Short mmCIF file of C-alpha atoms and ligand atoms in Angstrom, two decimals:
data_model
loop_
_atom_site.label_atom_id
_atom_site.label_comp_id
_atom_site.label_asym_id
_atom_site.label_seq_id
_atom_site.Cartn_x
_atom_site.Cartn_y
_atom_site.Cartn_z
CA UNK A 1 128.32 -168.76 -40.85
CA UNK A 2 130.40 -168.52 -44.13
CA UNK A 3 129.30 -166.40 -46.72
CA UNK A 4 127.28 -168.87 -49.11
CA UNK A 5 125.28 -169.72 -46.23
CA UNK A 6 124.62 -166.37 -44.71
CA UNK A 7 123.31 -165.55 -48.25
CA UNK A 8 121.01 -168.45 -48.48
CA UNK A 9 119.67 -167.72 -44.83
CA UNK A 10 119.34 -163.69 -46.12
CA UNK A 11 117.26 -164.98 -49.08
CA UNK A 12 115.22 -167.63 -46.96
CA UNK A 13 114.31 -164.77 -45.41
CA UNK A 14 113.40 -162.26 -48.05
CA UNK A 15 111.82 -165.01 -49.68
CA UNK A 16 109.59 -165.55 -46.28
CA UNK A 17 108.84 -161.79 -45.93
CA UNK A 18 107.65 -161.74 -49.30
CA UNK A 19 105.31 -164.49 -49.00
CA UNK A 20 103.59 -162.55 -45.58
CA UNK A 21 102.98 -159.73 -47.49
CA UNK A 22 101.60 -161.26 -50.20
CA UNK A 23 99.78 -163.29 -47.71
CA UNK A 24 98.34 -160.08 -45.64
CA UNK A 25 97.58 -158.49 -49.14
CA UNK A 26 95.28 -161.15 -49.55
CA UNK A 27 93.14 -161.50 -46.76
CA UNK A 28 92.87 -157.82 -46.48
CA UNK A 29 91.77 -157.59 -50.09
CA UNK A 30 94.51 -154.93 -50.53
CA UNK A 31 95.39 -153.13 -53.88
CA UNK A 32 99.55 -152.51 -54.32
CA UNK A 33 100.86 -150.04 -56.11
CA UNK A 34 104.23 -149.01 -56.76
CA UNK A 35 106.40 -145.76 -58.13
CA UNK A 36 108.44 -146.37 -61.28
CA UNK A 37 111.22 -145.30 -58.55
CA UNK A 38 110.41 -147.97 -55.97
CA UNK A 39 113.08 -150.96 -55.09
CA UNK A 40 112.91 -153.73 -57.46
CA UNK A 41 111.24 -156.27 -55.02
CA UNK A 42 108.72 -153.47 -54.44
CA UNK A 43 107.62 -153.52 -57.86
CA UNK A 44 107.83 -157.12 -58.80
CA UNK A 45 104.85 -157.97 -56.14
CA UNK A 46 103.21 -154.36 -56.73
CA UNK A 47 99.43 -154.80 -59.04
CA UNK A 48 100.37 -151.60 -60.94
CA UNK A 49 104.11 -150.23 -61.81
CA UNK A 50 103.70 -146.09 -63.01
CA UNK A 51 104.17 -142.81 -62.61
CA UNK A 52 102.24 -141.18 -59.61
CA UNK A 53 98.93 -140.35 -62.09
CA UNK A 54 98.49 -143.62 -63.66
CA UNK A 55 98.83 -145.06 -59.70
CA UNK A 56 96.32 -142.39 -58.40
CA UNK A 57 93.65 -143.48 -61.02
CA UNK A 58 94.34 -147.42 -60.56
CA UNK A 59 93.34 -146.73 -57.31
CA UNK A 60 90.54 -145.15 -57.73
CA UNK A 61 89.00 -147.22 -60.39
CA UNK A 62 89.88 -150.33 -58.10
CA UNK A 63 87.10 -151.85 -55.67
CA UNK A 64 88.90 -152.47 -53.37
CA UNK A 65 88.97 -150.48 -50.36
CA UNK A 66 92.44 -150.55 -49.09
CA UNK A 67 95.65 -149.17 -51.14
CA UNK A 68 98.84 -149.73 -49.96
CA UNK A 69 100.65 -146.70 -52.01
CA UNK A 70 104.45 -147.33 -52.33
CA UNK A 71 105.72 -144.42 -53.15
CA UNK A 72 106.32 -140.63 -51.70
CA UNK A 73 103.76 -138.38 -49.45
CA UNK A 74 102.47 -136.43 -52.02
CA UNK A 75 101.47 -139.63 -54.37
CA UNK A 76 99.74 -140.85 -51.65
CA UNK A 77 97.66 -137.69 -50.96
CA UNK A 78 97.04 -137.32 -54.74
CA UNK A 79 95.55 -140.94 -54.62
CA UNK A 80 93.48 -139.94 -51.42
CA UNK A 81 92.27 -137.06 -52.97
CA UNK A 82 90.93 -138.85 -55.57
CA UNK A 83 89.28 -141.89 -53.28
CA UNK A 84 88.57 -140.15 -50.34
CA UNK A 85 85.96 -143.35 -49.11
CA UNK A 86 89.20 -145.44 -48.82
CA UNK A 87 91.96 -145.98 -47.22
CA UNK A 88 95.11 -144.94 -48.56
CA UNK A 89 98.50 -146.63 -46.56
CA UNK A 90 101.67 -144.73 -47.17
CA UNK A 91 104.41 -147.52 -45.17
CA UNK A 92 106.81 -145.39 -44.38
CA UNK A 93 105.73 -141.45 -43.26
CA UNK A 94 108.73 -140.06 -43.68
CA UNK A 95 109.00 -141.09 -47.24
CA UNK A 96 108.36 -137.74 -48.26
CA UNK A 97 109.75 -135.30 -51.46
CA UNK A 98 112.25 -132.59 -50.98
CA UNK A 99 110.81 -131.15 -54.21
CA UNK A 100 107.22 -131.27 -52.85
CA UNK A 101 108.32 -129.75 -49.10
CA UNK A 102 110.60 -126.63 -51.44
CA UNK A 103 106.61 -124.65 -51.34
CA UNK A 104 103.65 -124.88 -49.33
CA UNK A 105 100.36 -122.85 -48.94
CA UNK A 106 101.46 -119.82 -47.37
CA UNK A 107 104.71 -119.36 -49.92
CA UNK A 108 102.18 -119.77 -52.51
CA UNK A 109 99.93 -117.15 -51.33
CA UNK A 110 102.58 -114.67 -50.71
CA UNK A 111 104.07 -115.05 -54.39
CA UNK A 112 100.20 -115.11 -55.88
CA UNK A 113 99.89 -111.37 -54.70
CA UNK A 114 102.68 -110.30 -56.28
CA UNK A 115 101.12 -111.91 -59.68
CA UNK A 116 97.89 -110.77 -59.29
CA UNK A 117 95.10 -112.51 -61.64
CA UNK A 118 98.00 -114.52 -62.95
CA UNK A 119 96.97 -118.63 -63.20
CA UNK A 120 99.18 -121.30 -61.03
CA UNK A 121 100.06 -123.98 -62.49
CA UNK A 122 101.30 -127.19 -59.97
CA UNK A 123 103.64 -130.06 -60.95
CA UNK A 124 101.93 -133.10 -59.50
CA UNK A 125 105.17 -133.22 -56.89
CA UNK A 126 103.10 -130.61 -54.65
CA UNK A 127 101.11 -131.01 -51.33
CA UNK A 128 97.63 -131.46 -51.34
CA UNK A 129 97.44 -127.78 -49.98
CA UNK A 130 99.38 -126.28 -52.81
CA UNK A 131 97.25 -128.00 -55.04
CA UNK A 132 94.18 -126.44 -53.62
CA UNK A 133 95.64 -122.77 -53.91
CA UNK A 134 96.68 -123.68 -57.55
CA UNK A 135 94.36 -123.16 -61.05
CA UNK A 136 95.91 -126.81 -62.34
CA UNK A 137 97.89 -129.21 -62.07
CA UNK A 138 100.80 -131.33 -64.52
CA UNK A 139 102.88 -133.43 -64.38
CA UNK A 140 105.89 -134.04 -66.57
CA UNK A 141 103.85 -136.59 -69.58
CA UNK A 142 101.31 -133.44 -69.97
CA UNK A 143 102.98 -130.28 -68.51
CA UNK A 144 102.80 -128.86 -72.37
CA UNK A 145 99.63 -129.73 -72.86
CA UNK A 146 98.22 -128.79 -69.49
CA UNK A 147 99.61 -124.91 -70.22
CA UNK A 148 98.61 -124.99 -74.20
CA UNK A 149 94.55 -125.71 -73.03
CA UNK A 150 94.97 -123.40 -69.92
CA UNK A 151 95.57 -120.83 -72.96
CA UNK A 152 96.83 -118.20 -70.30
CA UNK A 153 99.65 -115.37 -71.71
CA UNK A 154 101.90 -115.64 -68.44
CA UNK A 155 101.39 -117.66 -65.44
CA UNK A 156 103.34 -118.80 -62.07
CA UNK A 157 104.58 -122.45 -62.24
CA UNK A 158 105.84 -123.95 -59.50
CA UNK A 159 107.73 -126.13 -57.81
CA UNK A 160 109.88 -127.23 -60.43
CA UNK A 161 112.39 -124.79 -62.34
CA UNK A 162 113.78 -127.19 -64.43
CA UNK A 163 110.39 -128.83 -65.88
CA UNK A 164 109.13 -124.95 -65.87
CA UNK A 165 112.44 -123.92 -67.91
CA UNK A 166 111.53 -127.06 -70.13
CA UNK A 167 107.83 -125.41 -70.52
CA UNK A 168 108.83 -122.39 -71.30
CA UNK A 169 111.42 -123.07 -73.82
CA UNK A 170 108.43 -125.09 -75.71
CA UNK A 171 105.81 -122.58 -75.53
CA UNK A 172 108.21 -119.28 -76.00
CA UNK A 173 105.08 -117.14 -76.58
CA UNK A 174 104.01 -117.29 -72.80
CA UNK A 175 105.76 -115.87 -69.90
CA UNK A 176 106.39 -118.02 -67.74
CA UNK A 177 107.36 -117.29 -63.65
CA UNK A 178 109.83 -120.48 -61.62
CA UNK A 179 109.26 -121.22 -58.35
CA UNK A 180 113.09 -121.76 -57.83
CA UNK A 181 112.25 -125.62 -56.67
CA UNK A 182 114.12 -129.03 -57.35
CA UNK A 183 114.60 -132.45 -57.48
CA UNK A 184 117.82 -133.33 -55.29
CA UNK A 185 118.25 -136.42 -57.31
CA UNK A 186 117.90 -135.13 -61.01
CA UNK A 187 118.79 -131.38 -60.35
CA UNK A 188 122.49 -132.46 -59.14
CA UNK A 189 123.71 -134.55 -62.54
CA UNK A 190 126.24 -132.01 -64.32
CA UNK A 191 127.17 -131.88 -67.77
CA UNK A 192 130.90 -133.32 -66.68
CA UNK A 193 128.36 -136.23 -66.03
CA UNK A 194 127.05 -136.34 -69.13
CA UNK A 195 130.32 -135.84 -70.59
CA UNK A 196 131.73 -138.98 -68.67
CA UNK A 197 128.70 -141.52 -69.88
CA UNK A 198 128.97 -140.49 -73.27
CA UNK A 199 132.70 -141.13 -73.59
CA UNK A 200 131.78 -144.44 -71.75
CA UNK A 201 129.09 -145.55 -73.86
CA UNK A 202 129.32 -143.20 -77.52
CA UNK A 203 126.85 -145.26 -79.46
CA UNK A 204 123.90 -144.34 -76.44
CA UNK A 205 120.61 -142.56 -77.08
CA UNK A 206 120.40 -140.25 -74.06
CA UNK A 207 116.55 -139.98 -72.73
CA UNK A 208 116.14 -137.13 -70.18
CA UNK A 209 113.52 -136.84 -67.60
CA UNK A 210 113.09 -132.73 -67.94
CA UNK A 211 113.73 -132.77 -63.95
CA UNK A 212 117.49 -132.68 -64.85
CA UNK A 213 118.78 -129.07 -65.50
CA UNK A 214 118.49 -127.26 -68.63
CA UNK A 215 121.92 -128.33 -69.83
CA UNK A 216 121.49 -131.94 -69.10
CA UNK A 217 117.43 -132.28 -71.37
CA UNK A 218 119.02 -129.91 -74.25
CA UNK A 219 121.18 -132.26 -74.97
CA UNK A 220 119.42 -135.14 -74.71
CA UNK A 221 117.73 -137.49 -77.28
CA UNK A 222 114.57 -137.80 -75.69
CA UNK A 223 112.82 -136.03 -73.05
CA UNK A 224 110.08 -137.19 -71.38
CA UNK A 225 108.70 -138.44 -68.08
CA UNK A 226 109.69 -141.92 -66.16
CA UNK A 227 106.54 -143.54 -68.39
CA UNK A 228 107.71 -141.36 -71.68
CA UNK A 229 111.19 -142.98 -71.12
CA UNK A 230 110.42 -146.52 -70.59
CA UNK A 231 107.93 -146.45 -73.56
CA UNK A 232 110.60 -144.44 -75.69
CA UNK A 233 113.13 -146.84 -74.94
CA UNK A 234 110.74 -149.90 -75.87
CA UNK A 235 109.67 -148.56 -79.13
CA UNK A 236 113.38 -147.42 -80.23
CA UNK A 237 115.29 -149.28 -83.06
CA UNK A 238 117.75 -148.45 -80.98
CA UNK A 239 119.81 -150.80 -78.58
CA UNK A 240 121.75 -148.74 -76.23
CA UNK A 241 120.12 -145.97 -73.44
CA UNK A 242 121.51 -143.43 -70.54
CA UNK A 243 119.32 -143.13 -69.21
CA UNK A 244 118.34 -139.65 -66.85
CA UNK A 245 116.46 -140.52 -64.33
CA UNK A 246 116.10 -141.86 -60.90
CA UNK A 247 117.43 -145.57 -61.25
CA UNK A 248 114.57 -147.20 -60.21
CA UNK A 249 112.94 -147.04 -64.18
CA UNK A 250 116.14 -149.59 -65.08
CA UNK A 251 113.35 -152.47 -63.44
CA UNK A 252 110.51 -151.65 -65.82
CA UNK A 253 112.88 -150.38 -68.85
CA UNK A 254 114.96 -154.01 -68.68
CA UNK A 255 111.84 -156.05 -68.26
CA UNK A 256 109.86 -154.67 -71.20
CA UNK A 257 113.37 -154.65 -72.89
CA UNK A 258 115.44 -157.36 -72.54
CA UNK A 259 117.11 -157.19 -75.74
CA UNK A 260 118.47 -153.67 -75.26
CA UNK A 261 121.22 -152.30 -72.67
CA UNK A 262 120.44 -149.37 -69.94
CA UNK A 263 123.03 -147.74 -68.58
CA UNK A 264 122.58 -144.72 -65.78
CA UNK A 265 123.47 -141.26 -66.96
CA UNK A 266 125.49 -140.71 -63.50
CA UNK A 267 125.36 -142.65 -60.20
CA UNK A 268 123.68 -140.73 -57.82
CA UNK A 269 120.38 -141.08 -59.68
CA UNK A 270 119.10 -142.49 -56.26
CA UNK A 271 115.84 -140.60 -54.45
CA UNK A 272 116.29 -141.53 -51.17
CA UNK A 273 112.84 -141.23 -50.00
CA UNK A 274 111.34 -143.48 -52.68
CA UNK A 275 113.92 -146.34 -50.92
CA UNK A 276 112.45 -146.10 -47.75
CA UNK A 277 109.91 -148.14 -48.28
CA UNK A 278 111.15 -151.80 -47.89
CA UNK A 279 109.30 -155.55 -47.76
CA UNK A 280 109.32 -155.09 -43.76
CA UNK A 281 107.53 -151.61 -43.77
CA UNK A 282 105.09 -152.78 -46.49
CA UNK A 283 104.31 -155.90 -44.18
CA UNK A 284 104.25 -154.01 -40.92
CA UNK A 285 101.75 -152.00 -42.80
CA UNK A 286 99.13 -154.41 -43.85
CA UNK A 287 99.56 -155.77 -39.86
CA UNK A 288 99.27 -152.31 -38.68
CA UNK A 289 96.99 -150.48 -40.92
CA UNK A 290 99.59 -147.47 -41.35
CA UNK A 291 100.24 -144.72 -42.31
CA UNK A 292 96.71 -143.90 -42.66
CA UNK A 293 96.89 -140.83 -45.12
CA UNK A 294 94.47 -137.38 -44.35
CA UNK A 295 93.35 -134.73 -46.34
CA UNK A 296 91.27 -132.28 -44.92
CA UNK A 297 88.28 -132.21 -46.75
CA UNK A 298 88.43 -128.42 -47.84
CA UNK A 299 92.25 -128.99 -48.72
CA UNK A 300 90.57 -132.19 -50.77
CA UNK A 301 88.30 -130.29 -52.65
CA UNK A 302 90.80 -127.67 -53.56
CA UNK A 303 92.81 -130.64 -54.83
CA UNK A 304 90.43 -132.60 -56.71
CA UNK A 305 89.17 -129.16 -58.67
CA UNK A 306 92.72 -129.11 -59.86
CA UNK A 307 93.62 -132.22 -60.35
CA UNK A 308 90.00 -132.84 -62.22
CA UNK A 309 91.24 -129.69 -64.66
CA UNK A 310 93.97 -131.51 -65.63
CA UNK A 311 92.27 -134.87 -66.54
CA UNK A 312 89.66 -132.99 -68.66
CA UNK A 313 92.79 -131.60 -70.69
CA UNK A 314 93.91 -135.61 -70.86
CA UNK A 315 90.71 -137.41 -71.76
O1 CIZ B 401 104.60 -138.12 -61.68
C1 CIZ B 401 105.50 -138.90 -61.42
O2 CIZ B 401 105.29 -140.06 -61.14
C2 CIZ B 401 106.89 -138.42 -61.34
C3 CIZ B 401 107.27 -137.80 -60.10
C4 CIZ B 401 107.77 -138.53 -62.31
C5 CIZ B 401 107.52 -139.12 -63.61
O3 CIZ B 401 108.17 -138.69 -64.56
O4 CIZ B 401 106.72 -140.05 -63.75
FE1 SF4 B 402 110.91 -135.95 -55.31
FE2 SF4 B 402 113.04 -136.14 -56.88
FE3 SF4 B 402 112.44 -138.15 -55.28
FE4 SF4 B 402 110.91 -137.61 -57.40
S1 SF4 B 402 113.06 -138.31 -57.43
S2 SF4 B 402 110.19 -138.08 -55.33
S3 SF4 B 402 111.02 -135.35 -57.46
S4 SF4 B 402 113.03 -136.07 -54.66
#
């Protein structure tokens, strides 16, 4: 086979794949939803593009009973928490987030009782369990306003250093504790990085996602989460973006902007969890009925306390 026609065959069959799912979706009466960090395909068919929040309440507000939740472990749990009478499908288990796995309970517990009294305050990217032993959670659109209504003098923040160090520098009147936790994917762009895209493209606004290190966000434009960014980046006079996050956002930010040019702050803005998921997981699980997601129901409670704590501080 030459290579025109192995390509047409390859997209016969993508094309195929596609229409199964979207078949399966159907007659299962299944919700999609997809991470701002998922594979383009991924989010073209997905009923809902966001950040893991927006996803977790789509879900919940949805009838339907069965959520296919493209996306990472934790996302999946969040959205569980918060409709625990449905079923929440995570295709690939594995997909989980190296950020997320950096604490659990236990860790948590140990480093509480050396704080004693002081309040916990979760980045969303946190198991269910950590949630549960934590006073609130964030997440990087309302980290600043989570800790501003918790109105606490010092408190332990965790995983995250970077979005803690981006918290702290805000609020300079509280003390703020890291949990010395990271993104693999943001945490490893350098300012030689930086450097490089700006001499590449010197007429760039450079929006941040504060997941990127201290020396990366201060210098940035704009910082703000993966929805902060793409809605930045929309409103802006401006035509030209690096952009610092994980390079799934360029879908969204080019489709809502077609007029303007994105251009990722370094290469290896790639989480390689979030591109697990693929067409043939998400079709072997509508067939399958897997992963089925589980959160013990004290762990859920814990969770939902938390995560309910931060919505009041939203609405
Ligand atoms: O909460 C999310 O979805 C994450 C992990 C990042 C973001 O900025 O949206
Ligand atoms: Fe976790 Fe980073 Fe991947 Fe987000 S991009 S899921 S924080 S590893």
């Amino acid at each position: 086979m030459d290579a025109v026609n192995a390509r047409a065959s390859w997209e016969e069959h993508a094309r195929q794949l596609r229409e199964e799912v979207l078949r399966l979706k159907a007659e299962r009466g299944a919700v999609l939803v997809a991470h701002n960090y998922q594979r383009d395909e991924i989010q073209e068919i997905a009923d809902l593009v966001g950040d893991s929040l927006a996803l977790a309440r789509f879900c919940a507000a949805s009838p339907s009973r069965l959520i296919v939740f493209c996306g990472v472990h934790f996302m999946a749990e969040s959205a569980k928490v918060m409709s625990p009478e449905k079923t929440v499908l995570l295709p690939e288990i594995d997909a989980g987030c190296p950020m997320a796995d950096m604490v659990d309970e236990v860790a948590l517990r140990a480093w509480k009782a050396e704080h004693p009294g002081v309040a916990v305050v979760a980045y969303i990217n946190s198991s269910a369990a950590v949630k549960a032993e934590s006073d609130v959670i964030c997440t990087s659109s309302n980290a600043l306003a989570v800790v501003r209504a918790l109105g606490a003098p010092e408190i332990l923040f965790l995983p995250d250093c970077n979005l803690g160090a981006y918290v702290a520098r805000q609020m300079p009147e509280i003390k703020v504790h890291l949990w010395p936790g990271f993104c693999i994917t943001h945490h490893r762009v350098r300012p030689e990085d930086l450097a490089a895209a700006r001499k590449a493209h010197p007429d760039a606004l450079l929006l941040a996602h504060p997941e990127t290190q201290p020396d990366i966000w201060e210098q940035a434009d704009f910082v703000g989460s993966t929805k902060q960014i793409i809605d930045y980046a929309a409103k802006s006079p401006a035509k030209k973006f690096l952009i610092g996050t994980e390079m799934g956002v360029m879908w969204k930010l080019r489709k809502d902007s077609p007029d303007k040019t994105f251009y990722l702050l370094a290469p290896g803005m790639v989480c390689p969890n979030m591109k697990k998921i693929t067409m043939r997981s998400v079709r072997d699980a509508l067939a399958e009925t897997k992963y089925d997601i589980q959160v013990p129901a004290d762990v859920a409670a814990g969770a939902r306390r938390a995560l309910e704590r931060m919505l009041a501080v939203q609405a």
